[in-house]
Short mmCIF file of C-alpha atoms and ligand atoms in Angstrom, two decimals:
data_model
loop_
_atom_site.label_atom_id
_atom_site.label_comp_id
_atom_site.label_asym_id
_atom_site.label_seq_id
_atom_site.Cartn_x
_atom_site.Cartn_y
_atom_site.Cartn_z
CA MET G 1 16.14 86.76 -23.16
CA THR G 2 18.99 88.73 -21.63
CA ARG G 3 20.66 91.88 -22.72
CA VAL G 4 24.10 93.30 -22.27
CA PRO G 5 23.88 96.63 -20.48
CA THR G 6 25.61 99.58 -22.12
CA ALA G 7 25.95 101.68 -19.01
CA ALA G 8 26.56 100.95 -15.35
CA PRO G 9 23.59 101.97 -13.20
CA THR G 10 23.93 105.07 -11.13
CA THR G 11 23.66 104.71 -7.37
CA THR G 12 22.06 106.91 -4.76
CA PRO G 13 24.60 109.27 -3.21
CA THR G 14 25.74 108.33 0.25
CA THR G 15 24.56 110.37 3.20
CA ALA G 16 25.37 109.79 6.86
CA LEU G 17 23.70 106.43 7.13
CA ALA G 18 23.76 103.58 9.58
CA ALA G 19 23.25 101.37 6.55
CA ALA G 20 24.87 103.30 3.74
CA PRO G 21 23.30 102.41 0.40
CA ALA G 22 25.18 100.61 -2.32
CA THR G 23 28.13 102.36 -3.89
CA ALA G 24 30.50 101.21 -6.58
CA SER G 25 32.83 99.78 -3.93
CA ASP G 26 29.97 98.31 -1.88
CA PRO G 27 27.43 97.23 -4.52
CA HIS G 28 25.48 94.72 -2.42
CA ARG G 29 24.67 97.02 0.53
CA PRO G 30 20.87 97.04 1.09
CA ARG G 31 19.06 100.37 1.42
CA CYS G 32 16.14 99.49 3.67
CA HIS G 33 17.32 96.40 5.51
CA PHE G 34 19.52 96.73 8.56
CA THR G 35 23.22 96.04 8.10
CA ALA G 36 25.98 97.02 10.50
CA GLN G 37 28.44 99.58 9.22
CA LYS G 38 31.15 96.94 9.29
CA ASN G 39 31.93 93.40 10.47
CA TRP G 40 30.03 90.19 10.96
CA ILE G 41 26.48 90.00 12.33
CA ASN G 42 24.14 87.09 12.93
CA ASP G 43 21.01 86.61 15.07
CA PRO G 44 18.82 89.50 16.20
CA ASN G 45 18.91 89.70 20.02
CA GLY G 46 17.09 91.56 22.78
CA LEU G 47 14.37 93.08 20.59
CA ILE G 48 12.28 95.42 22.69
CA TRP G 49 10.35 98.66 22.39
CA HIS G 50 11.25 100.93 25.30
CA GLN G 51 10.51 104.60 25.90
CA GLY G 52 9.80 105.41 22.29
CA GLU G 53 12.63 103.40 20.76
CA TYR G 54 12.78 100.02 19.11
CA HIS G 55 16.00 98.29 20.09
CA LEU G 56 17.78 95.88 17.81
CA PHE G 57 20.69 94.09 19.46
CA PHE G 58 22.47 91.52 17.37
CA GLN G 59 25.23 88.94 17.41
CA TYR G 60 28.32 90.91 16.41
CA ASN G 61 32.04 90.39 15.96
CA PRO G 62 33.61 93.77 16.81
CA TYR G 63 36.93 92.64 15.34
CA GLY G 64 36.19 91.23 11.94
CA ASP G 65 33.94 89.97 9.20
CA GLN G 66 33.84 86.32 10.23
CA TRP G 67 31.89 84.75 13.10
CA GLY G 68 33.78 85.07 16.41
CA HIS G 69 34.25 87.17 19.57
CA MET G 70 30.48 87.24 19.88
CA SER G 71 29.20 90.41 21.50
CA TRP G 72 25.92 92.31 21.29
CA GLY G 73 25.91 95.06 18.68
CA HIS G 74 23.16 97.64 19.02
CA ALA G 75 20.91 99.87 16.93
CA VAL G 76 17.79 101.92 17.71
CA SER G 77 14.91 103.15 15.60
CA PRO G 78 11.76 105.18 16.15
CA ASP G 79 9.80 103.20 13.54
CA LEU G 80 11.57 99.87 12.82
CA LEU G 81 12.78 101.18 9.46
CA HIS G 82 15.28 103.99 10.13
CA TRP G 83 18.08 102.54 12.24
CA THR G 84 20.95 104.28 14.01
CA GLU G 85 23.83 102.03 14.97
CA LEU G 86 25.21 102.57 18.48
CA PRO G 87 28.39 101.31 20.14
CA VAL G 88 28.67 97.65 21.18
CA ALA G 89 26.24 97.08 24.05
CA ILE G 90 27.56 93.94 25.76
CA ALA G 91 31.07 92.90 24.85
CA GLU G 92 32.81 89.56 25.08
CA ASP G 93 35.22 89.50 28.02
CA GLU G 94 37.96 87.11 29.14
CA ARG G 95 35.42 84.73 30.65
CA VAL G 96 32.52 84.53 28.19
CA SER G 97 31.34 85.35 24.69
CA ILE G 98 27.86 86.88 24.61
CA TYR G 99 25.55 84.60 22.62
CA SER G 100 21.91 85.15 21.72
CA GLY G 101 19.19 86.17 24.13
CA SER G 102 16.47 88.66 24.93
CA VAL G 103 15.79 91.85 26.89
CA VAL G 104 12.90 92.61 29.24
CA SER G 105 11.76 95.80 30.88
CA ASP G 106 11.70 95.05 34.63
CA ARG G 107 9.13 97.75 35.40
CA HIS G 108 8.73 96.93 39.09
CA ASN G 109 12.43 96.40 39.68
CA ARG G 110 11.83 92.80 40.70
CA SER G 111 15.47 92.00 39.93
CA GLY G 112 16.69 94.78 42.24
CA PHE G 113 19.15 95.93 39.57
CA GLY G 114 17.56 99.38 39.46
CA THR G 115 15.28 101.45 41.66
CA ALA G 116 11.53 102.01 41.71
CA GLU G 117 12.16 105.38 40.02
CA ASN G 118 14.60 104.01 37.48
CA PRO G 119 13.78 100.34 36.83
CA PRO G 120 16.23 98.41 34.68
CA LEU G 121 16.24 96.81 31.29
CA VAL G 122 17.55 93.29 31.86
CA ALA G 123 19.30 91.25 29.18
CA ILE G 124 19.12 87.46 29.53
CA TYR G 125 21.61 85.80 27.20
CA THR G 126 23.85 82.78 26.88
CA GLY G 127 27.35 83.21 28.21
CA CYS G 128 29.63 80.83 26.30
CA LEU G 129 32.80 80.07 28.26
CA ARG G 130 36.02 80.93 26.45
CA VAL G 131 38.22 78.84 28.77
CA PRO G 132 37.58 75.95 28.92
CA GLU G 133 36.06 76.30 25.53
CA GLY G 134 32.34 76.12 25.07
CA GLY G 135 30.26 75.51 28.22
CA GLN G 136 27.00 77.47 27.90
CA ALA G 137 24.71 78.89 30.60
CA GLN G 138 22.20 81.72 30.92
CA GLU G 139 23.49 85.04 32.25
CA LEU G 140 22.21 88.54 33.00
CA ALA G 141 23.27 92.12 32.38
CA TYR G 142 21.28 95.26 33.14
CA SER G 143 21.01 98.81 31.90
CA LEU G 144 19.77 101.89 33.70
CA ASP G 145 20.24 104.27 30.78
CA ARG G 146 17.86 103.10 28.06
CA GLY G 147 20.08 100.33 26.85
CA ARG G 148 23.16 102.48 26.21
CA THR G 149 25.46 100.89 28.78
CA TRP G 150 25.21 97.47 30.42
CA THR G 151 26.58 95.92 33.61
CA GLN G 152 27.04 92.18 33.83
CA TYR G 153 25.52 90.57 36.94
CA ALA G 154 28.29 89.69 39.40
CA ARG G 155 26.78 86.28 40.16
CA ASN G 156 26.43 84.97 36.63
CA PRO G 157 25.40 82.44 35.46
CA VAL G 158 21.81 82.23 36.70
CA LEU G 159 20.75 79.03 34.92
CA THR G 160 22.92 76.04 34.01
CA ALA G 161 22.31 72.56 32.59
CA PRO G 162 24.37 69.38 32.83
CA VAL G 163 25.25 69.58 29.12
CA LYS G 164 27.73 71.73 27.21
CA ASP G 165 25.25 73.37 24.81
CA PHE G 166 22.27 75.15 26.37
CA ARG G 167 21.32 78.45 24.84
CA ASP G 168 19.28 81.31 23.38
CA PRO G 169 16.90 82.33 26.23
CA LYS G 170 13.75 84.20 25.19
CA VAL G 171 12.08 85.70 28.26
CA PHE G 172 8.63 87.28 28.51
CA TRP G 173 6.25 88.32 31.30
CA HIS G 174 3.38 85.88 31.77
CA ALA G 175 0.67 88.06 33.28
CA ALA G 176 -1.72 85.31 34.43
CA THR G 177 0.90 83.61 36.61
CA GLU G 178 2.73 86.86 37.41
CA ARG G 179 6.19 85.62 36.58
CA TRP G 180 8.79 85.66 33.88
CA VAL G 181 8.90 82.68 31.56
CA MET G 182 12.02 81.66 29.63
CA ALA G 183 12.05 79.50 26.52
CA VAL G 184 15.54 78.05 26.01
CA VAL G 185 16.93 75.12 24.00
CA LEU G 186 19.10 72.07 24.48
CA PRO G 187 20.28 72.10 20.85
CA ASP G 188 21.66 68.57 20.58
CA ALA G 189 18.68 66.96 22.32
CA ARG G 190 16.36 68.96 20.01
CA LYS G 191 14.37 70.03 22.98
CA ALA G 192 13.05 73.29 24.42
CA GLN G 193 12.64 73.97 28.10
CA PHE G 194 10.41 76.49 29.84
CA HIS G 195 11.61 77.98 33.12
CA ALA G 196 9.95 80.52 35.44
CA SER G 197 11.26 83.26 37.71
CA THR G 198 9.91 86.20 39.69
CA ASP G 199 13.24 88.06 39.94
CA LEU G 200 15.09 86.93 36.78
CA LYS G 201 17.87 85.56 39.01
CA THR G 202 16.37 82.29 40.28
CA TRP G 203 14.78 79.97 37.75
CA THR G 204 12.58 76.86 38.11
CA LEU G 205 12.06 74.29 35.36
CA LEU G 206 8.40 74.21 34.28
CA SER G 207 8.28 71.78 31.39
CA GLU G 208 9.95 70.58 28.22
CA PHE G 209 8.79 70.57 24.61
CA GLU G 210 9.97 68.08 22.03
CA ALA G 211 8.74 67.18 18.58
CA PRO G 212 9.97 63.65 17.97
CA PHE G 213 8.67 63.59 14.40
CA GLU G 214 11.12 66.39 13.60
CA GLY G 215 14.25 64.29 13.38
CA GLN G 216 16.93 66.47 11.88
CA GLY G 217 19.46 69.05 13.00
CA ILE G 218 20.14 70.94 16.20
CA TRP G 219 17.61 73.41 17.63
CA GLU G 220 18.43 77.09 18.18
CA CYS G 221 16.79 80.42 18.98
CA PRO G 222 13.33 79.60 20.39
CA ASP G 223 10.54 82.16 20.56
CA LEU G 224 7.13 81.72 22.18
CA LEU G 225 4.56 84.38 21.42
CA ARG G 226 0.85 84.97 21.22
CA LEU G 227 -0.31 86.06 17.80
CA PRO G 228 -3.11 88.47 16.95
CA VAL G 229 -5.90 86.75 15.06
CA ALA G 230 -6.48 88.05 11.53
CA GLY G 231 -9.81 89.86 11.52
CA GLY G 232 -9.09 91.57 14.84
CA ALA G 233 -11.54 92.01 17.66
CA ASP G 234 -14.39 90.25 15.84
CA ALA G 235 -12.40 87.09 15.46
CA ALA G 236 -14.25 84.35 17.28
CA GLU G 237 -11.11 82.53 18.35
CA ALA G 238 -8.71 83.21 21.16
CA ALA G 239 -5.27 84.28 20.03
CA PRO G 240 -3.10 81.18 19.58
CA TRP G 241 0.41 80.69 20.90
CA CYS G 242 3.14 80.04 18.40
CA PHE G 243 6.39 78.32 19.32
CA LYS G 244 9.17 78.95 16.81
CA VAL G 245 12.49 77.17 16.77
CA ASP G 246 15.27 77.25 14.18
CA VAL G 247 16.53 73.91 12.99
CA PHE G 248 19.71 72.95 11.21
CA GLY G 249 18.11 70.35 8.96
CA GLY G 250 14.84 69.31 7.42
CA HIS G 251 13.92 72.69 5.94
CA PRO G 252 12.50 72.47 2.39
CA SER G 253 15.47 74.50 1.09
CA GLY G 254 17.75 71.70 2.23
CA GLY G 255 19.33 73.91 4.85
CA THR G 256 18.36 75.76 7.97
CA GLY G 257 14.99 77.31 8.76
CA ALA G 258 12.41 78.44 11.27
CA ARG G 259 9.93 75.71 12.25
CA LEU G 260 6.54 76.75 13.69
CA PHE G 261 4.21 75.01 16.13
CA PHE G 262 0.79 76.44 16.98
CA GLY G 263 -0.91 75.56 20.22
CA HIS G 264 -1.56 76.72 23.76
CA PHE G 265 0.72 77.78 26.60
CA ASP G 266 -0.97 77.72 30.01
CA GLY G 267 1.89 79.35 31.89
CA THR G 268 3.60 76.01 32.51
CA ARG G 269 3.41 73.85 29.44
CA PHE G 270 3.19 74.39 25.68
CA VAL G 271 0.88 71.89 23.96
CA ALA G 272 1.04 71.89 20.16
CA GLU G 273 -2.02 71.22 18.07
CA PRO G 274 -1.78 68.15 15.84
CA GLU G 275 -0.56 69.08 12.39
CA ALA G 276 -0.74 67.44 9.00
CA ALA G 277 2.67 68.65 7.85
CA PRO G 278 5.53 70.71 9.31
CA GLN G 279 4.98 74.46 9.13
CA TRP G 280 7.78 76.86 8.24
CA ALA G 281 8.07 80.59 8.74
CA ASP G 282 9.77 81.03 5.37
CA PHE G 283 10.47 78.84 2.36
CA GLY G 284 13.69 80.54 1.26
CA ALA G 285 17.16 79.64 2.40
CA ASP G 286 17.86 82.92 4.21
CA PHE G 287 15.54 83.49 7.15
CA TYR G 288 17.06 82.32 10.42
CA ALA G 289 16.90 83.05 14.14
CA ALA G 290 13.72 85.15 13.90
CA LEU G 291 12.90 87.00 17.11
CA SER G 292 9.79 88.96 18.06
CA TRP G 293 9.82 92.39 19.65
CA SER G 294 8.79 92.64 23.29
CA ASP G 295 6.48 95.41 24.46
CA VAL G 296 5.39 96.48 20.97
CA PRO G 297 2.88 99.31 21.56
CA GLN G 298 -0.67 97.97 21.17
CA PRO G 299 -3.48 100.02 19.62
CA ASP G 300 -5.71 99.20 22.63
CA PRO G 301 -3.43 98.67 25.65
CA ASP G 302 -6.39 97.67 27.85
CA ASP G 303 -7.27 94.72 25.64
CA PRO G 304 -5.35 91.70 26.98
CA ALA G 305 -5.41 90.03 23.54
CA PRO G 306 -2.40 90.80 21.38
CA GLN G 307 -3.16 93.15 18.51
CA ARG G 308 0.30 93.64 17.08
CA ALA G 309 3.30 91.36 16.85
CA VAL G 310 6.46 92.03 14.85
CA TRP G 311 9.61 90.02 14.22
CA LEU G 312 12.64 89.96 12.00
CA ALA G 313 15.35 87.43 11.28
CA TRP G 314 18.96 87.18 10.21
CA MET G 315 18.65 87.00 6.42
CA ASN G 316 21.40 84.48 6.00
CA CYS G 317 22.41 80.87 6.43
CA HIS G 318 25.29 79.63 8.59
CA ARG G 319 26.30 77.11 5.91
CA TYR G 320 27.62 79.72 3.49
CA ALA G 321 27.48 83.06 5.33
CA LYS G 322 31.25 83.23 5.70
CA HIS G 323 31.80 83.10 1.94
CA LEU G 324 29.50 85.90 0.85
CA PRO G 325 31.04 88.71 -1.22
CA THR G 326 30.25 91.75 0.93
CA SER G 327 32.64 94.16 2.57
CA PRO G 328 33.19 95.76 5.06
CA TRP G 329 29.92 94.32 6.39
CA ARG G 330 28.71 90.74 6.49
CA GLY G 331 25.10 89.78 7.17
CA ALA G 332 21.80 91.64 7.14
CA MET G 333 18.45 91.49 8.89
CA SER G 334 15.17 90.81 7.10
CA LEU G 335 12.64 93.60 7.03
CA PRO G 336 10.53 93.63 10.19
CA ARG G 337 7.31 91.67 9.58
CA GLU G 338 3.87 92.18 11.11
CA LEU G 339 2.49 88.84 12.29
CA GLN G 340 -1.03 87.47 12.52
CA ALA G 341 -2.58 84.01 12.65
CA ARG G 342 -5.66 82.72 10.88
CA ARG G 343 -7.51 79.43 10.86
CA VAL G 344 -7.60 77.87 7.42
CA ALA G 345 -9.91 75.30 5.83
CA ASP G 346 -8.16 72.21 7.13
CA GLY G 347 -8.50 73.53 10.67
CA ARG G 348 -4.88 74.44 11.27
CA TRP G 349 -3.48 77.83 12.17
CA GLN G 350 -1.54 79.64 9.51
CA LEU G 351 1.01 82.41 10.08
CA LEU G 352 0.52 85.60 8.07
CA GLN G 353 3.55 87.86 7.65
CA ARG G 354 3.45 91.26 6.01
CA PRO G 355 5.93 94.08 5.56
CA LEU G 356 5.29 97.12 7.76
CA PRO G 357 2.76 99.56 6.24
CA ALA G 358 5.34 102.31 6.90
CA LEU G 359 7.62 100.78 4.28
CA ALA G 360 5.44 102.56 1.72
CA GLY G 361 7.05 105.79 2.97
CA LEU G 362 10.31 104.73 1.34
CA ARG G 363 8.74 104.33 -2.08
CA GLY G 364 9.53 106.68 -4.93
CA PRO G 365 6.85 107.56 -7.51
CA VAL G 366 4.63 104.66 -8.57
CA ARG G 367 5.00 103.09 -12.01
CA THR G 368 2.02 101.10 -13.27
CA VAL G 369 1.79 98.59 -16.08
CA ALA G 370 -1.60 97.90 -17.70
CA ALA G 371 -3.02 94.38 -17.41
CA HIS G 372 -1.92 92.17 -20.25
CA THR G 373 -1.32 88.59 -21.34
CA LEU G 374 2.00 87.15 -22.46
CA ARG G 375 2.27 84.01 -24.55
CA ASP G 376 5.73 82.44 -24.88
CA GLN G 377 7.12 85.92 -24.40
CA VAL G 378 9.46 87.99 -22.32
CA ARG G 379 8.58 91.61 -21.74
CA ASP G 380 11.02 94.21 -20.50
CA ILE G 381 9.71 96.33 -17.69
CA LEU G 382 13.02 97.93 -16.74
CA LEU G 383 16.13 97.71 -18.83
CA PRO G 384 19.52 97.25 -17.23
CA GLY G 385 21.49 100.46 -17.16
CA SER G 386 20.11 103.71 -18.47
CA ASP G 387 17.67 105.08 -21.03
CA ALA G 388 20.32 104.51 -23.68
CA ASP G 389 19.15 100.89 -23.75
CA ALA G 390 15.54 101.68 -24.59
CA GLN G 391 14.14 99.86 -27.63
CA PRO G 392 11.48 101.40 -29.90
CA ASP G 393 8.82 99.05 -28.48
CA GLY G 394 9.90 99.21 -24.90
CA PRO G 395 10.46 99.43 -22.07
CA VAL G 396 6.91 99.85 -20.85
CA VAL G 397 7.85 102.19 -18.04
CA ASP G 398 10.73 104.60 -17.64
CA PRO G 399 13.82 102.94 -16.32
CA VAL G 400 14.22 103.26 -12.58
CA ASP G 401 17.02 101.82 -10.58
CA GLY G 402 16.25 98.10 -10.64
CA HIS G 403 18.47 97.38 -7.61
CA ALA G 404 15.88 98.21 -4.97
CA LEU G 405 12.22 97.75 -5.85
CA ASP G 406 8.87 97.22 -4.22
CA ILE G 407 6.70 95.32 -6.72
CA GLU G 408 3.05 94.29 -6.56
CA LEU G 409 1.72 91.85 -9.12
CA ALA G 410 -1.28 89.57 -9.67
CA ILE G 411 -1.49 86.56 -11.98
CA THR G 412 -5.11 85.81 -12.90
CA ALA G 413 -4.58 82.86 -15.22
CA SER G 414 -1.74 80.72 -16.46
CA THR G 415 -1.47 77.94 -18.97
CA ALA G 416 2.25 78.61 -19.17
CA SER G 417 4.54 75.99 -17.71
CA ARG G 418 6.24 78.87 -15.87
CA CYS G 419 5.50 82.55 -15.63
CA GLY G 420 6.42 85.49 -13.46
CA LEU G 421 9.21 87.98 -12.95
CA ARG G 422 12.89 88.06 -13.74
CA LEU G 423 14.78 90.43 -11.48
CA ARG G 424 18.30 91.84 -11.56
CA VAL G 425 18.52 90.87 -15.22
CA GLY G 426 21.89 91.37 -16.90
CA ALA G 427 24.43 89.59 -19.00
CA ASP G 428 23.79 85.88 -18.35
CA GLU G 429 22.11 86.70 -15.06
CA ALA G 430 18.53 86.74 -13.83
CA THR G 431 16.80 85.81 -10.60
CA VAL G 432 13.40 84.24 -11.26
CA VAL G 433 10.31 84.68 -9.09
CA GLY G 434 7.93 82.31 -10.82
CA TYR G 435 4.76 80.27 -10.74
CA ASP G 436 5.21 76.70 -11.93
CA ALA G 437 1.79 75.44 -13.08
CA ALA G 438 2.77 71.77 -13.36
CA LEU G 439 3.87 71.64 -9.74
CA GLY G 440 1.45 74.28 -8.42
CA VAL G 441 4.24 76.20 -6.69
CA VAL G 442 5.69 79.68 -6.44
CA PHE G 443 9.46 79.54 -6.59
CA VAL G 444 12.58 81.63 -6.43
CA ASP G 445 15.41 80.44 -8.62
CA ARG G 446 18.82 81.95 -7.82
CA SER G 447 20.91 79.56 -9.87
CA ARG G 448 21.79 82.42 -12.29
CA SER G 449 21.96 85.23 -9.76
CA GLY G 450 25.68 85.98 -9.90
CA PHE G 451 28.11 84.93 -7.17
CA LEU G 452 27.77 81.36 -5.89
CA PRO G 453 29.43 80.37 -2.61
CA PRO G 454 32.21 77.87 -3.34
CA GLY G 455 31.47 74.20 -2.76
CA ASP G 456 27.83 74.67 -1.79
CA ALA G 457 25.72 72.42 -4.02
CA LEU G 458 22.48 73.42 -2.26
CA TYR G 459 22.81 77.20 -2.66
CA ALA G 460 21.88 77.48 -6.32
CA GLN G 461 18.75 75.38 -6.11
CA ARG G 462 15.22 76.59 -6.67
CA HIS G 463 13.06 77.05 -3.58
CA ASP G 464 9.33 76.33 -3.88
CA VAL G 465 6.14 76.73 -1.91
CA ALA G 466 2.78 75.19 -2.90
CA VAL G 467 -0.04 77.63 -3.76
CA PRO G 468 -3.57 77.27 -5.19
CA ALA G 469 -3.81 77.64 -8.98
CA PRO G 470 -4.52 81.28 -9.91
CA SER G 471 -7.90 82.31 -11.34
CA ALA G 472 -9.69 85.59 -12.00
CA ASP G 473 -11.59 85.09 -8.71
CA LEU G 474 -8.52 84.07 -6.78
CA PRO G 475 -5.51 85.73 -8.37
CA LEU G 476 -2.04 84.79 -7.26
CA ARG G 477 -0.77 87.99 -5.62
CA TRP G 478 2.86 88.83 -4.90
CA ARG G 479 4.59 91.61 -3.07
CA VAL G 480 8.23 91.40 -4.04
CA LEU G 481 10.78 93.39 -2.06
CA LEU G 482 14.16 93.57 -3.71
CA ASP G 483 16.89 95.46 -1.89
CA ALA G 484 20.32 94.97 -3.53
CA CYS G 485 21.35 91.47 -2.41
CA LEU G 486 18.13 90.72 -0.51
CA LEU G 487 14.88 89.42 -1.94
CA GLU G 488 11.69 88.80 0.05
CA VAL G 489 8.64 87.48 -1.81
CA PHE G 490 5.37 87.74 0.12
CA ILE G 491 2.62 85.57 -1.35
CA GLY G 492 -1.14 86.22 -1.05
CA ASP G 493 -2.03 87.76 2.31
CA GLY G 494 1.40 86.84 3.59
CA GLU G 495 0.62 83.14 4.07
CA ALA G 496 3.99 82.23 2.59
CA VAL G 497 7.27 84.06 2.17
CA ILE G 498 10.44 83.15 0.27
CA SER G 499 13.55 85.04 1.43
CA GLU G 500 16.81 84.71 -0.43
CA GLN G 501 20.14 86.43 -0.89
CA ILE G 502 21.46 87.07 -4.40
CA PHE G 503 24.73 88.65 -5.53
CA PRO G 504 24.39 89.75 -9.17
CA ALA G 505 26.72 92.14 -10.96
CA ALA G 506 25.95 95.81 -10.28
CA SER G 507 25.10 96.19 -13.95
CA SER G 508 22.33 93.56 -13.70
CA SER G 509 19.38 95.82 -12.98
CA GLY G 510 16.75 94.77 -15.55
CA LEU G 511 13.25 93.60 -14.75
CA GLN G 512 11.12 91.39 -17.01
CA LEU G 513 7.79 89.59 -17.09
CA PHE G 514 7.77 86.20 -18.78
CA ALA G 515 5.51 83.31 -19.76
CA ASP G 516 7.14 80.07 -21.00
CA ASN G 517 5.26 77.39 -22.99
CA GLY G 518 1.81 78.96 -22.84
CA SER G 519 0.13 82.13 -21.71
CA ALA G 520 -0.14 84.05 -18.46
CA ALA G 521 -2.40 86.98 -17.61
CA PHE G 522 -0.80 89.65 -15.42
CA SER G 523 -2.64 92.49 -13.74
CA ASP G 524 -2.19 95.08 -10.98
CA LEU G 525 1.51 95.45 -11.71
CA ARG G 526 2.84 98.43 -9.80
CA LEU G 527 6.40 99.13 -8.87
CA TRP G 528 8.32 101.65 -6.88
CA ALA G 529 12.03 102.28 -6.47
CA LEU G 530 12.92 102.10 -2.78
CA ARG G 531 14.82 104.94 -1.18
CA ALA G 532 17.45 104.47 1.47
CA ALA G 533 16.21 104.46 5.06
CA SER G 534 18.57 106.98 6.64
CA PRO G 535 18.62 107.24 10.46
CA ARG G 536 16.10 109.42 12.30
C1 FRU E 1 22.24 80.88 15.94
C2 FRU E 1 23.34 80.80 16.96
C3 FRU E 1 22.78 80.74 18.37
C4 FRU E 1 23.91 81.26 19.21
C5 FRU E 1 24.50 82.32 18.30
C6 FRU E 1 25.99 82.47 18.43
O1 FRU E 1 22.62 81.52 14.77
O2 FRU E 1 24.18 79.68 16.69
O3 FRU E 1 22.33 79.46 18.75
O4 FRU E 1 23.48 81.80 20.42
O5 FRU E 1 24.16 81.96 16.98
O6 FRU E 1 26.43 83.51 17.60
#
């Protein structure tokens, strides 16, 4: 059931925002997710908390809205939600483009780039030669003013390989061996390397990590981090290490995605635990190049076990990013996600990802919908457009702006072949977040979500993740975050996420519950309009 809206939705007035909310001329601009004011962005880079600020550097083209002239853009935030965009931090020069990498706080000035009183932040990134085109090596730049200005090291590069492609260094301090460790990839060989250094300038190869069973696509953007164990201090198990690498093929969506390996890193070598099936950070098509924040403040800084880990990703896919209908910006980051690991019944580690608790601060007033069962029915929750659309028997809550919503929902039973939510509903458009009982999967279907990138047969497909059948004892719980063109569906405790971009018409702002071919019992439905996260 769809409905033709009679009135265009109103939009939140623009204030001085790093990420200005959607307007009539910029209808897809997210409110709570980071976007640059203008131009192309891709991977998050150099994520670090330093002196009260979270830094978000990112792959950025200062000159246009297509990939190119890669430089590091920059934004800062006190809380990971309210971002202020700053000038370009590290710019492409005649010699190299500035590809992805990381930033560390060199507290004891081991690099010598600063002083004992003013130790440096050091960026370790891939310099990609402009002439001749394409040789890649790891390079350094440093900042003595809280990341505002950067100086490239005169003796770059600091780490080379005998191949053309060699990139995306993620560096962290390994306390037990008292040295820096770098994870970096040889993309075409589908291999990661670990290198060590005590001064960030001289690096020694420690080991390599390959996963021969993972046969498809180049590797990019490694991360190696220790995850807090769900359950906290009482958890019997030591915090596991997680190695993440983005791959260009083999992801369930048919495209690119972030592959996870759990195991142990002893300071030299990463050994993955055996696994029954490949693990993925996200089951949608648009979660790539995830990177974790360094130096995230820990509730108990004396406890050597990690208690908090946070990452975000580029919410996009290289295959079609260049075609997407946004202007003057192109590309967005996912919301930052809190990370934990837990052991599950089959003995493997599972990644849990949840939105930041502070996101609740951006919610408007709550709207609740009483528990009820639908049988071969569609129920309007929000109508597209304004009150003028309201029918005598609906909608069940007052219309709010259905462009940016935080929705919680539980399904306690389903005999329906499919049931769930239809978002951004409008004339001939709806994005479906559903449970498919025959296949036992949660899915997002964006085949009727508006704009489709030209020539991309994979884009409009449904993306699934297997879940246990819902019951009253074990309801299927969703937290759905919709923010203009971005949709993140967190399932259960965060054991699976589906992240997708959608580009419906601005007038498509309806929200419905549905049950096809049978009945479905819904409970705990609460929704909130999300306000724009203006800079602080
Ligand atoms: C991943 C990636 C990285 C590279 C950067 C260049 O999206 O291809 O491997 O460093 O983007 O922009």
